[in-house]
Amino acid sequence: IQTLVLAITKKCGFQCAHCVEWNQLNQPERLTRHDLLNIISKFKKLGISQLQLSGGEPLSRFKDILFLLRKASQGLDIWTYTNGYALSREKCEKLRDAGLTGVIVSIDHHVAAVHDQFRGKPGAWEHAIAAVHHAREAGLGVAISCCVTREYCTLDNLQALSQMAQTHGAMFLQLMEPRAEGHFANKDVLLQPQHILTLEAFYDTMMHSPAGNNYPIITYHAYQTRRQGCLGAGREFLYVDTDGMVQSCPFCREKWFSALQEDIRPSLQALRLIGCVK
């Protein structure tokens, strides 16, 4: 396993249209900081090289993140997802000094008003952009993550998104396809063939031609999944949810086993053999 995506909190003040943790938001926390450290330590022993902190809004547990970084950051490339709303320059500096590599700021449209509507929070876009600048100024790595909906999936919009990411100094641009989970459950949101063709053509152009040389590196997991199969379920990464339960990935909602059990290796090996059920 290369990457562990660890959801550390159920807390969030946003109402994002695509939130996969919608049914868990703002419920009582199940994992203490020591539980989280226990989970991270187990996966470090298994050889992970990258840890991504997720939620909820991870920064709602800011002090616990600092604790985890100080205890477990050695030898790990650690990033945290964030909506950016509460990410100040001072917090960025504290995170950097504790061992954080970078932040993944969620920005789902290059037009502020549309992003704010998608996120259910007035002023969300302005705070997210400010967070990108605070992180860059503090010397942290910066990625922007976007859920590309059917409505947004046009070449013009994708080019504008990439330009926005470049203008504000992001190093990476992560493109995510919507899934009918969480707040999108039972909704017709999956990209259609024409949208996938547009998204993949944009990715190919930006990553494999001179046109993309001056723009952020694009990560687009679904592109690789369609060609190599899912890399979740312990092949290269997996997801531990806010209850400490191991799932194949953030979008596969079946809970396989507790990451807090004494020895996770047999259960993990069994999950690898099963693979991605979707």
Short mmCIF file of C-alpha atoms in Angstrom, two decimals:
data_model
loop_
_atom_site.label_atom_id
_atom_site.label_comp_id
_atom_site.label_asym_id
_atom_site.label_seq_id
_atom_site.Cartn_x
_atom_site.Cartn_y
_atom_site.Cartn_z
CA ILE A 1 0.00 0.00 0.00
CA GLN A 2 1.32 3.42 -0.91
CA THR A 3 -1.42 5.73 0.38
CA LEU A 4 -3.79 5.72 3.34
CA VAL A 5 -6.74 8.12 3.17
CA LEU A 6 -7.83 8.61 6.78
CA ALA A 7 -11.05 10.42 7.69
CA ILE A 8 -10.34 12.01 11.05
CA THR A 9 -13.57 13.90 11.78
CA LYS A 10 -17.30 13.97 11.21
CA LYS A 11 -17.44 17.74 11.74
CA CYS A 12 -18.08 20.18 8.90
CA GLY A 13 -19.95 23.47 8.58
CA PHE A 14 -20.52 23.11 4.84
CA GLN A 15 -23.34 21.37 2.95
CA CYS A 16 -21.48 20.26 -0.17
CA ALA A 17 -23.61 18.80 -2.95
CA HIS A 18 -21.28 15.83 -3.50
CA CYS A 19 -20.27 14.99 0.09
CA VAL A 20 -19.69 11.23 0.44
CA GLU A 21 -19.80 11.50 4.25
CA TRP A 22 -23.16 13.28 4.26
CA ASN A 23 -24.92 10.74 6.49
CA GLN A 24 -22.13 10.90 9.08
CA LEU A 25 -21.64 14.66 9.29
CA ASN A 26 -21.71 16.34 12.68
CA GLN A 27 -22.39 13.13 14.56
CA PRO A 28 -20.39 12.43 17.75
CA GLU A 29 -16.75 11.63 17.07
CA ARG A 30 -15.76 7.98 17.47
CA LEU A 31 -11.97 8.21 17.12
CA THR A 32 -9.70 9.84 19.69
CA ARG A 33 -6.35 11.31 18.71
CA HIS A 34 -4.72 8.18 20.12
CA ASP A 35 -6.98 5.97 18.01
CA LEU A 36 -5.89 7.93 14.95
CA LEU A 37 -2.23 7.62 15.89
CA ASN A 38 -2.70 3.89 16.44
CA ILE A 39 -4.16 3.50 12.94
CA ILE A 40 -1.42 5.56 11.31
CA SER A 41 1.28 3.62 13.14
CA LYS A 42 -0.11 0.28 11.92
CA PHE A 43 -0.08 1.38 8.31
CA LYS A 44 3.38 2.91 8.64
CA LYS A 45 4.64 -0.53 9.64
CA LEU A 46 3.04 -1.88 6.46
CA GLY A 47 5.09 0.56 4.42
CA ILE A 48 2.78 3.39 3.36
CA SER A 49 4.61 6.44 2.04
CA GLN A 50 1.71 8.90 1.90
CA LEU A 51 -1.07 9.82 4.32
CA GLN A 52 -4.05 11.95 3.30
CA LEU A 53 -6.21 13.37 6.10
CA SER A 54 -9.87 13.65 5.21
CA GLY A 55 -13.23 14.19 6.88
CA GLY A 56 -15.56 16.09 7.35
CA GLU A 57 -13.37 19.13 7.54
CA PRO A 58 -10.04 17.92 8.97
CA LEU A 59 -9.02 21.36 10.23
CA SER A 60 -11.88 21.23 12.74
CA ARG A 61 -9.43 18.97 14.63
CA PHE A 62 -6.49 21.30 14.14
CA LYS A 63 -4.79 20.54 17.48
CA ASP A 64 -5.16 16.82 16.88
CA ILE A 65 -3.59 17.17 13.43
CA LEU A 66 -0.59 18.90 15.01
CA PHE A 67 -0.38 16.05 17.53
CA LEU A 68 -0.47 13.43 14.75
CA LEU A 69 2.11 15.27 12.67
CA ARG A 70 4.53 15.58 15.56
CA LYS A 71 4.14 11.91 16.46
CA ALA A 72 3.96 10.28 13.03
CA SER A 73 5.16 12.55 10.22
CA GLN A 74 8.71 11.21 10.02
CA GLY A 75 9.11 9.24 6.80
CA LEU A 76 5.61 10.13 5.55
CA ASP A 77 4.37 12.49 2.86
CA ILE A 78 1.30 13.95 4.62
CA TRP A 79 -1.43 16.08 3.03
CA THR A 80 -4.72 17.30 4.41
CA TYR A 81 -7.92 17.98 2.55
CA THR A 82 -9.66 21.22 3.47
CA ASN A 83 -12.41 23.53 2.28
CA GLY A 84 -10.01 26.31 3.25
CA TYR A 85 -12.51 28.26 5.29
CA ALA A 86 -10.46 28.28 8.49
CA LEU A 87 -6.95 27.98 7.06
CA SER A 88 -4.97 31.07 8.08
CA ARG A 89 -1.31 31.84 7.36
CA GLU A 90 -0.52 31.20 11.04
CA LYS A 91 -2.11 27.75 10.91
CA CYS A 92 -0.22 26.94 7.70
CA GLU A 93 3.06 27.77 9.38
CA LYS A 94 2.22 25.60 12.39
CA LEU A 95 1.25 22.71 10.12
CA ARG A 96 4.45 23.11 8.12
CA ASP A 97 6.61 23.18 11.22
CA ALA A 98 4.90 20.05 12.56
CA GLY A 99 5.64 18.12 9.37
CA LEU A 100 2.76 18.62 6.91
CA THR A 101 3.72 18.38 3.23
CA GLY A 102 0.76 20.16 1.72
CA VAL A 103 -2.94 20.95 1.54
CA ILE A 104 -5.59 19.79 -0.92
CA VAL A 105 -8.09 22.65 -1.21
CA SER A 106 -11.52 21.81 -2.59
CA ILE A 107 -12.61 24.27 -5.30
CA ASP A 108 -15.42 23.05 -7.52
CA HIS A 109 -15.83 25.92 -9.97
CA HIS A 110 -13.77 28.82 -11.29
CA VAL A 111 -16.76 31.13 -10.75
CA ALA A 112 -17.09 32.10 -7.10
CA ALA A 113 -20.90 32.20 -6.90
CA VAL A 114 -21.31 28.75 -8.46
CA HIS A 115 -18.71 27.23 -6.14
CA ASP A 116 -20.42 28.79 -3.12
CA GLN A 117 -23.77 27.35 -4.17
CA PHE A 118 -22.25 23.88 -4.72
CA ARG A 119 -20.62 24.04 -1.29
CA GLY A 120 -23.65 25.48 0.50
CA LYS A 121 -21.62 28.27 2.10
CA PRO A 122 -21.49 31.96 1.13
CA GLY A 123 -17.91 33.18 0.81
CA ALA A 124 -16.53 29.65 0.42
CA TRP A 125 -14.66 30.42 -2.82
CA GLU A 126 -12.99 33.53 -1.41
CA HIS A 127 -11.80 31.64 1.67
CA ALA A 128 -10.57 28.71 -0.44
CA ILE A 129 -8.48 30.98 -2.66
CA ALA A 130 -7.10 32.75 0.40
CA ALA A 131 -6.17 29.35 1.85
CA VAL A 132 -4.24 28.48 -1.34
CA HIS A 133 -2.19 31.68 -0.98
CA HIS A 134 -1.62 31.21 2.76
CA ALA A 135 -0.32 27.69 2.12
CA ARG A 136 1.99 28.76 -0.70
CA GLU A 137 3.36 31.66 1.35
CA ALA A 138 4.09 29.25 4.21
CA GLY A 139 5.98 26.91 1.90
CA LEU A 140 3.41 24.12 1.81
CA GLY A 141 2.54 22.15 -1.27
CA VAL A 142 -0.84 23.02 -2.77
CA ALA A 143 -3.31 20.93 -4.74
CA ILE A 144 -6.77 22.01 -5.85
CA SER A 145 -9.42 19.27 -6.00
CA CYS A 146 -12.52 19.63 -8.16
CA CYS A 147 -15.60 17.43 -8.54
CA VAL A 148 -16.35 17.70 -12.26
CA THR A 149 -20.11 17.44 -12.68
CA ARG A 150 -21.93 16.98 -15.99
CA GLU A 151 -22.81 20.67 -16.02
CA TYR A 152 -19.21 21.69 -15.48
CA CYS A 153 -17.63 19.22 -17.88
CA THR A 154 -16.90 21.38 -20.91
CA LEU A 155 -13.52 22.11 -22.45
CA ASP A 156 -13.92 25.83 -21.77
CA ASN A 157 -14.67 25.25 -18.08
CA LEU A 158 -11.80 22.79 -17.63
CA GLN A 159 -9.38 25.20 -19.26
CA ALA A 160 -10.64 28.02 -17.03
CA LEU A 161 -10.22 25.78 -13.98
CA SER A 162 -6.65 24.93 -14.94
CA GLN A 163 -5.90 28.60 -15.57
CA MET A 164 -7.32 29.52 -12.17
CA ALA A 165 -5.18 26.86 -10.50
CA GLN A 166 -2.09 28.13 -12.31
CA THR A 167 -2.83 31.78 -11.51
CA HIS A 168 -3.08 31.10 -7.79
CA GLY A 169 0.02 28.92 -7.64
CA ALA A 170 -1.35 25.40 -7.21
CA MET A 171 1.12 22.61 -8.02
CA PHE A 172 -1.52 19.93 -8.66
CA LEU A 173 -5.07 19.86 -9.97
CA GLN A 174 -7.10 16.82 -8.95
CA LEU A 175 -10.13 15.97 -11.10
CA MET A 176 -12.78 13.81 -9.44
CA GLU A 177 -15.82 12.26 -11.09
CA PRO A 178 -19.11 12.43 -9.15
CA ARG A 179 -20.42 9.21 -7.64
CA ALA A 180 -23.96 8.40 -6.51
CA GLU A 181 -22.96 8.16 -2.85
CA GLY A 182 -23.51 10.28 0.25
CA HIS A 183 -25.36 13.50 -0.63
CA PHE A 184 -25.52 12.33 -4.27
CA ALA A 185 -27.03 8.94 -3.29
CA ASN A 186 -29.80 7.73 -5.61
CA LYS A 187 -29.19 10.66 -7.96
CA ASP A 188 -28.37 10.53 -11.65
CA VAL A 189 -24.95 12.14 -11.43
CA LEU A 190 -22.50 9.76 -13.15
CA LEU A 191 -20.69 11.25 -16.11
CA GLN A 192 -21.95 10.10 -19.49
CA PRO A 193 -19.64 8.89 -22.31
CA GLN A 194 -19.48 12.34 -23.90
CA HIS A 195 -18.38 13.90 -20.61
CA ILE A 196 -15.72 11.24 -20.07
CA LEU A 197 -14.38 11.81 -23.58
CA THR A 198 -14.13 15.54 -22.88
CA LEU A 199 -12.43 15.01 -19.53
CA GLU A 200 -9.97 12.43 -20.84
CA ALA A 201 -9.10 14.54 -23.91
CA PHE A 202 -8.40 17.50 -21.63
CA TYR A 203 -6.23 15.34 -19.38
CA ASP A 204 -4.27 13.94 -22.33
CA THR A 205 -3.68 17.41 -23.75
CA MET A 206 -2.58 18.94 -20.47
CA MET A 207 -0.35 16.04 -19.45
CA HIS A 208 1.10 14.83 -22.75
CA SER A 209 1.54 17.89 -24.95
CA PRO A 210 3.45 21.19 -24.69
CA ALA A 211 0.12 22.98 -24.11
CA GLY A 212 0.14 21.83 -20.51
CA ASN A 213 3.76 22.58 -19.65
CA ASN A 214 3.05 25.76 -17.69
CA TYR A 215 0.03 24.44 -15.81
CA PRO A 216 -0.38 22.32 -12.66
CA ILE A 217 0.15 18.56 -12.85
CA ILE A 218 -3.24 16.86 -13.16
CA THR A 219 -4.21 13.83 -11.10
CA TYR A 220 -7.24 12.03 -12.50
CA HIS A 221 -7.74 8.67 -10.81
CA ALA A 222 -10.69 7.53 -12.91
CA TYR A 223 -8.53 7.76 -16.03
CA GLN A 224 -6.14 5.16 -14.64
CA THR A 225 -8.95 3.07 -13.15
CA ARG A 226 -10.58 2.58 -16.56
CA ARG A 227 -7.26 1.30 -17.93
CA GLN A 228 -5.67 -0.56 -14.99
CA GLY A 229 -8.57 -1.43 -12.71
CA CYS A 230 -9.24 0.08 -9.30
CA LEU A 231 -6.11 0.64 -7.23
CA GLY A 232 -8.11 0.75 -3.99
CA ALA A 233 -8.93 -2.18 -1.70
CA GLY A 234 -5.28 -2.29 -0.63
CA ARG A 235 -3.72 -2.61 -4.10
CA GLU A 236 -2.12 0.83 -3.77
CA PHE A 237 -4.42 2.68 -1.39
CA LEU A 238 -7.43 2.32 0.85
CA TYR A 239 -9.73 4.40 3.02
CA VAL A 240 -10.40 4.38 6.75
CA ASP A 241 -13.64 6.13 7.66
CA THR A 242 -14.61 8.25 10.65
CA ASP A 243 -15.53 5.13 12.63
CA GLY A 244 -12.15 3.54 12.02
CA MET A 245 -13.57 1.04 9.53
CA VAL A 246 -11.57 0.06 6.45
CA GLN A 247 -13.24 0.62 3.07
CA SER A 248 -11.84 0.01 -0.40
CA CYS A 249 -11.99 3.73 -1.18
CA PRO A 250 -14.02 6.80 -0.10
CA PHE A 251 -16.77 5.94 -2.60
CA CYS A 252 -17.16 2.23 -1.81
CA ARG A 253 -19.29 2.36 1.30
CA GLU A 254 -18.95 -1.25 2.44
CA LYS A 255 -17.15 -1.49 5.79
CA TRP A 256 -14.73 -4.45 5.79
CA PHE A 257 -12.95 -4.50 9.15
CA SER A 258 -11.80 -2.24 11.97
CA ALA A 259 -8.39 -0.61 11.57
CA LEU A 260 -8.16 -0.67 15.36
CA GLN A 261 -8.05 -4.46 15.62
CA GLU A 262 -4.81 -5.83 16.97
CA ASP A 263 -3.45 -7.32 13.73
CA ILE A 264 -4.88 -5.91 10.50
CA ARG A 265 -2.66 -7.89 8.14
CA PRO A 266 -4.86 -11.00 7.66
CA SER A 267 -7.96 -8.88 7.06
CA LEU A 268 -6.05 -6.63 4.69
CA GLN A 269 -4.78 -9.60 2.70
CA ALA A 270 -8.33 -10.93 2.41
CA LEU A 271 -9.53 -7.52 1.15
CA ARG A 272 -6.80 -7.46 -1.49
CA LEU A 273 -7.95 -10.85 -2.76
CA ILE A 274 -11.55 -9.64 -2.97
CA GLY A 275 -10.51 -6.41 -4.66
CA CYS A 276 -12.82 -3.55 -5.61
CA VAL A 277 -16.42 -4.81 -5.58
CA LYS A 278 -17.56 -2.02 -7.91
#
